[in-house]
Tab-separated table of C-alpha atoms in Angstrom:
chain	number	residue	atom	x	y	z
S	9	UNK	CA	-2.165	-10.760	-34.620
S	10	UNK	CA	-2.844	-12.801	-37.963
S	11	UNK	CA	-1.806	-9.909	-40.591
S	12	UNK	CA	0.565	-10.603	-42.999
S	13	UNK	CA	3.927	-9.707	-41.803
S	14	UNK	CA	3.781	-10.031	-38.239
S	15	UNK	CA	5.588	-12.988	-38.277
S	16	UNK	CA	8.386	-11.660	-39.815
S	17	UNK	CA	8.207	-8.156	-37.538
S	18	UNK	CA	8.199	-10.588	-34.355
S	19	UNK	CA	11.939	-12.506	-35.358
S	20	UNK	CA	12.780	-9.353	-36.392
S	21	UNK	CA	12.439	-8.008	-32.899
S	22	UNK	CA	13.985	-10.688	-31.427
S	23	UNK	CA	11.520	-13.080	-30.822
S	24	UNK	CA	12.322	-16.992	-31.232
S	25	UNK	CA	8.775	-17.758	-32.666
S	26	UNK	CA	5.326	-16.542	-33.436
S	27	UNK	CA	1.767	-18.173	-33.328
S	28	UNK	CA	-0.996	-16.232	-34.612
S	29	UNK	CA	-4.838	-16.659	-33.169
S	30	UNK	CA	-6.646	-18.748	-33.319
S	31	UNK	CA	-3.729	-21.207	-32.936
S	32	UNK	CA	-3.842	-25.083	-33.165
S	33	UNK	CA	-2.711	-26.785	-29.985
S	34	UNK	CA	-0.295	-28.957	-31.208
S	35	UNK	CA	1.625	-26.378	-33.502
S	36	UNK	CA	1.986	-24.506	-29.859
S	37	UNK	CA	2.966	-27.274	-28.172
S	38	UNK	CA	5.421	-28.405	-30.856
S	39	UNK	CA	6.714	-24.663	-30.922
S	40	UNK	CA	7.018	-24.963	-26.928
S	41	UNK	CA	8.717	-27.972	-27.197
S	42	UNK	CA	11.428	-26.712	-29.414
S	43	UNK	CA	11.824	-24.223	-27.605
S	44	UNK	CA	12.426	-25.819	-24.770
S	45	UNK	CA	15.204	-28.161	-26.775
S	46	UNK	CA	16.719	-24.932	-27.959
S	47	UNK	CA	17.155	-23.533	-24.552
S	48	UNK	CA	18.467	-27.221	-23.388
S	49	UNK	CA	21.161	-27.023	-25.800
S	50	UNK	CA	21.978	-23.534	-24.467
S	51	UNK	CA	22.214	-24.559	-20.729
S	52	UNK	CA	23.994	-27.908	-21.728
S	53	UNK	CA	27.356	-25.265	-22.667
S	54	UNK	CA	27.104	-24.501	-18.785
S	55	UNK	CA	27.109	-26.199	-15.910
S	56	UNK	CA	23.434	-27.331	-15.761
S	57	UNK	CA	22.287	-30.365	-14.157
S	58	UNK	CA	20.060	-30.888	-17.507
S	59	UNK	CA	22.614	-33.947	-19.066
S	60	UNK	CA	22.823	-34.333	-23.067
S	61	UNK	CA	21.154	-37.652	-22.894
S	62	UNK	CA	18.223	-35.432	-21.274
S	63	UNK	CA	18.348	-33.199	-24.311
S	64	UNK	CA	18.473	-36.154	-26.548
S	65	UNK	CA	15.405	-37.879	-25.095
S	66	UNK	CA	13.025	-34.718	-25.322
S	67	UNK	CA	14.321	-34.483	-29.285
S	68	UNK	CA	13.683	-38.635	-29.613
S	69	UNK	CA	10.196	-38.047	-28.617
S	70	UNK	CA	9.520	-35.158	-30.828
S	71	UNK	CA	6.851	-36.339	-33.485
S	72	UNK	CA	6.203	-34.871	-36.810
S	73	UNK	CA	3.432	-36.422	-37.849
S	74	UNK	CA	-0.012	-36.541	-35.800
S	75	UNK	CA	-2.848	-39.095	-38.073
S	76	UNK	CA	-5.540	-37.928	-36.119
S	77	UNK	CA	-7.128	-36.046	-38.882
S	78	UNK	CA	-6.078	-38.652	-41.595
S	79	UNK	CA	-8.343	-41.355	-39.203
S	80	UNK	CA	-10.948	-39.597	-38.662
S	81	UNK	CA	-11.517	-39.100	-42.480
S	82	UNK	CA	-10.613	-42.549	-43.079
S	83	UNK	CA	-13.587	-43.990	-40.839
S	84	UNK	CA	-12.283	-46.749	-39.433
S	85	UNK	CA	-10.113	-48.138	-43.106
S	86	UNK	CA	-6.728	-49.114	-42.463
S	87	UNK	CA	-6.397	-49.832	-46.188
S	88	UNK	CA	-7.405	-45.682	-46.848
S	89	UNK	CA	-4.596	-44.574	-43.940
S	90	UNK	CA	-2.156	-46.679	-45.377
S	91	UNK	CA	-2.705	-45.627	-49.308
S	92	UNK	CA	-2.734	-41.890	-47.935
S	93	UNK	CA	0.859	-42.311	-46.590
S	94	UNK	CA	2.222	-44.561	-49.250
S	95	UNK	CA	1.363	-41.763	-51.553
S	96	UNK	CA	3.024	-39.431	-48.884
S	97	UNK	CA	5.815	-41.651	-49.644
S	98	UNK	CA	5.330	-41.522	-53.574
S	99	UNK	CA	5.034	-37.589	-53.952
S	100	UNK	CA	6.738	-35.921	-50.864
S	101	UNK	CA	11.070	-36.974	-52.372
S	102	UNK	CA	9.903	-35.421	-55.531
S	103	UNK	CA	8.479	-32.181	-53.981
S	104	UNK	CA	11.265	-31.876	-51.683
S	105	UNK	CA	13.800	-32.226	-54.452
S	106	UNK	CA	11.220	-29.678	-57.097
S	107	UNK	CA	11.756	-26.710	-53.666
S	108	UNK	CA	15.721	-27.101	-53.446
S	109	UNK	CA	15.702	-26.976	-57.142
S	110	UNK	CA	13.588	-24.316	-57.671
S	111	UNK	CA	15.006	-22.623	-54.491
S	112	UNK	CA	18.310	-22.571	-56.368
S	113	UNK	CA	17.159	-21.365	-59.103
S	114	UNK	CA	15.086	-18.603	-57.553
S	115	UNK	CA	12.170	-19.883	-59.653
S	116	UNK	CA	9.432	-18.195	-57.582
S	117	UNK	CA	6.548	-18.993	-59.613
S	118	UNK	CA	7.698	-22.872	-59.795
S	119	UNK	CA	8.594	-23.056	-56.005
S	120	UNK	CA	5.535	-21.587	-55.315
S	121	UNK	CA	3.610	-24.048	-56.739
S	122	UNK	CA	5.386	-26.916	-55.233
S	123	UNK	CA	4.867	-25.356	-51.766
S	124	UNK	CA	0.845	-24.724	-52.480
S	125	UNK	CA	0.902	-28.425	-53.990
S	126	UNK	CA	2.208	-29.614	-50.319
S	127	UNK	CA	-0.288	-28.305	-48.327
S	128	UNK	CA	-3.067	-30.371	-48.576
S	129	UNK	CA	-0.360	-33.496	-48.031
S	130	UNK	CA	1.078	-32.179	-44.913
S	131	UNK	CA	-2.788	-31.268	-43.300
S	132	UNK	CA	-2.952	-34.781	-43.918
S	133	UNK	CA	-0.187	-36.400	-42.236
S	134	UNK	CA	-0.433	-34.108	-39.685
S	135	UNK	CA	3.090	-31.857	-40.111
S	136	UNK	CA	1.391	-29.019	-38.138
S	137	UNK	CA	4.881	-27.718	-37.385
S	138	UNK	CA	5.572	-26.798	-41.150
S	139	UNK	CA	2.133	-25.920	-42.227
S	140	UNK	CA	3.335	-22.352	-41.281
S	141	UNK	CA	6.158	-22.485	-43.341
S	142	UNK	CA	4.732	-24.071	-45.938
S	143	UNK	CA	2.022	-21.009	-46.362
S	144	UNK	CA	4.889	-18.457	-45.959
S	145	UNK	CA	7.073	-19.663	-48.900
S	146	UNK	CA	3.602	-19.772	-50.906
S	147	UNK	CA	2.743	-16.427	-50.312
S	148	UNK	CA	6.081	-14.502	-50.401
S	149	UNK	CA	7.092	-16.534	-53.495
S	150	UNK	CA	3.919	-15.807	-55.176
S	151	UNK	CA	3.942	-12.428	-54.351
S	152	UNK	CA	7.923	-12.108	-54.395
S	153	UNK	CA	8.384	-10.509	-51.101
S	154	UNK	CA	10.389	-10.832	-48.154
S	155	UNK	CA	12.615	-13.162	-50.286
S	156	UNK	CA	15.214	-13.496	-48.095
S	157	UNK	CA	13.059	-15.649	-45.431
S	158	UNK	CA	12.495	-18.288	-48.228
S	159	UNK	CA	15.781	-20.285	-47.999
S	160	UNK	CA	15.661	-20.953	-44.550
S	161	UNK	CA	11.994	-21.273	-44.244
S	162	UNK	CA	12.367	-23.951	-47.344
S	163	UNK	CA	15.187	-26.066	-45.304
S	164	UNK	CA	12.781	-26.052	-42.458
S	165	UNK	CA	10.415	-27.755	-44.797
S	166	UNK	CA	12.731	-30.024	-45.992
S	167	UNK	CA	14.569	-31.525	-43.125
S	168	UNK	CA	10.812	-31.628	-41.116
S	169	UNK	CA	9.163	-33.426	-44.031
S	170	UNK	CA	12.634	-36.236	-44.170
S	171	UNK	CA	11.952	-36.953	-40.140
S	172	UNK	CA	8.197	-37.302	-40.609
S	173	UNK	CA	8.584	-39.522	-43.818
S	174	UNK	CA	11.141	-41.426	-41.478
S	175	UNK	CA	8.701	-41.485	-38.522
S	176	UNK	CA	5.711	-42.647	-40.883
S	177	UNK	CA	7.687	-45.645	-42.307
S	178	UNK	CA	7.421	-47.023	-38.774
S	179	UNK	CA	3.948	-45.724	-38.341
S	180	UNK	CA	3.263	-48.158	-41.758
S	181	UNK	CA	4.400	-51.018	-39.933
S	182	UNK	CA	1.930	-50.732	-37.783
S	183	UNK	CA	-0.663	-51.885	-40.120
S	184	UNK	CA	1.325	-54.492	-41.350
């Protein structure tokens, strides 16, 4: 289901994730994938033949970022993909320090902002992982419900956007 709230009924029940229909490949694969990294960490506290370096390899080749949508609308300019992230790189610390603020402060109508702000940023860069999230602490801010789910659904945000602005500072290079 797509409602509103199903989500939230899912964990509530015990489930790890959700993905709603229609879903976007990669957020499913990405979900799978930490999933599986989850369950790796589990097995690792038993005897397993799955090592720690294993574990560490399928997290090292995680990627947050996917520029296939940023290329396309960039036709073929190098000079329009690499403005786009450098003002990834401009905006996104600010953002990320306006939601822990705001978070603190339980400013909903401020937080909310930041988070719809974000959005078009992240379908950008390709953070399909987050855009979830990101919708989420819009909505439930903005229509102060199901508070509770913000805080951790905000450090999601947070600690996903630091890796991808991480992984995009070597993606840069590349055009250099």
């Amino acid at each position: 289901y797509a409602l509103v709230g199903e989500r939230e009924k899912c964990i509530e029940l015990g489930m790890n994730d959700y993905v709603s229909k229609p879903f976007n490949q990669i957020d499913l694969y990405n979900k799978i994938k930490n999933a599986m990294v989850v369950n790796l960490n589990l097995q690792n506290n038993s005897t397993n033949s799955i090592t720690i370096a294993d574990n560490n390899k399928i997290q090292s080749e995680k990627k947050y970022t996917d520029l296939t949508y940023l290329k396309e609308i960039a036709e073929g300019s190098d000079e329009f993909i690499i403005e786009m992230i450098n003002g990834f790189f401009e905006q996104t610390p600010e953002m990320l320090a306006n939601l822990s603020k705001y978070l603190n402060e339980k400013n909903w109508p401020m937080l909310r902002g930041v988070a719809h702000k974000m959005l078009p940023t992240i379908n950008f860069m390709g953070i399909h992982s987050i855009i979830d999230a990101v919708k989420t602490v819009e909505k439930n801010a903005g229509e102060l419900q199901n508070l509770d789910s913000i805080p951790e659904l905000t450090n999601q945000i947070i600690e996903v956007c630091n890796l991808a602005l991480s992984e995009l500072k070597n993606e840069l290079n590349k055009f250099q």
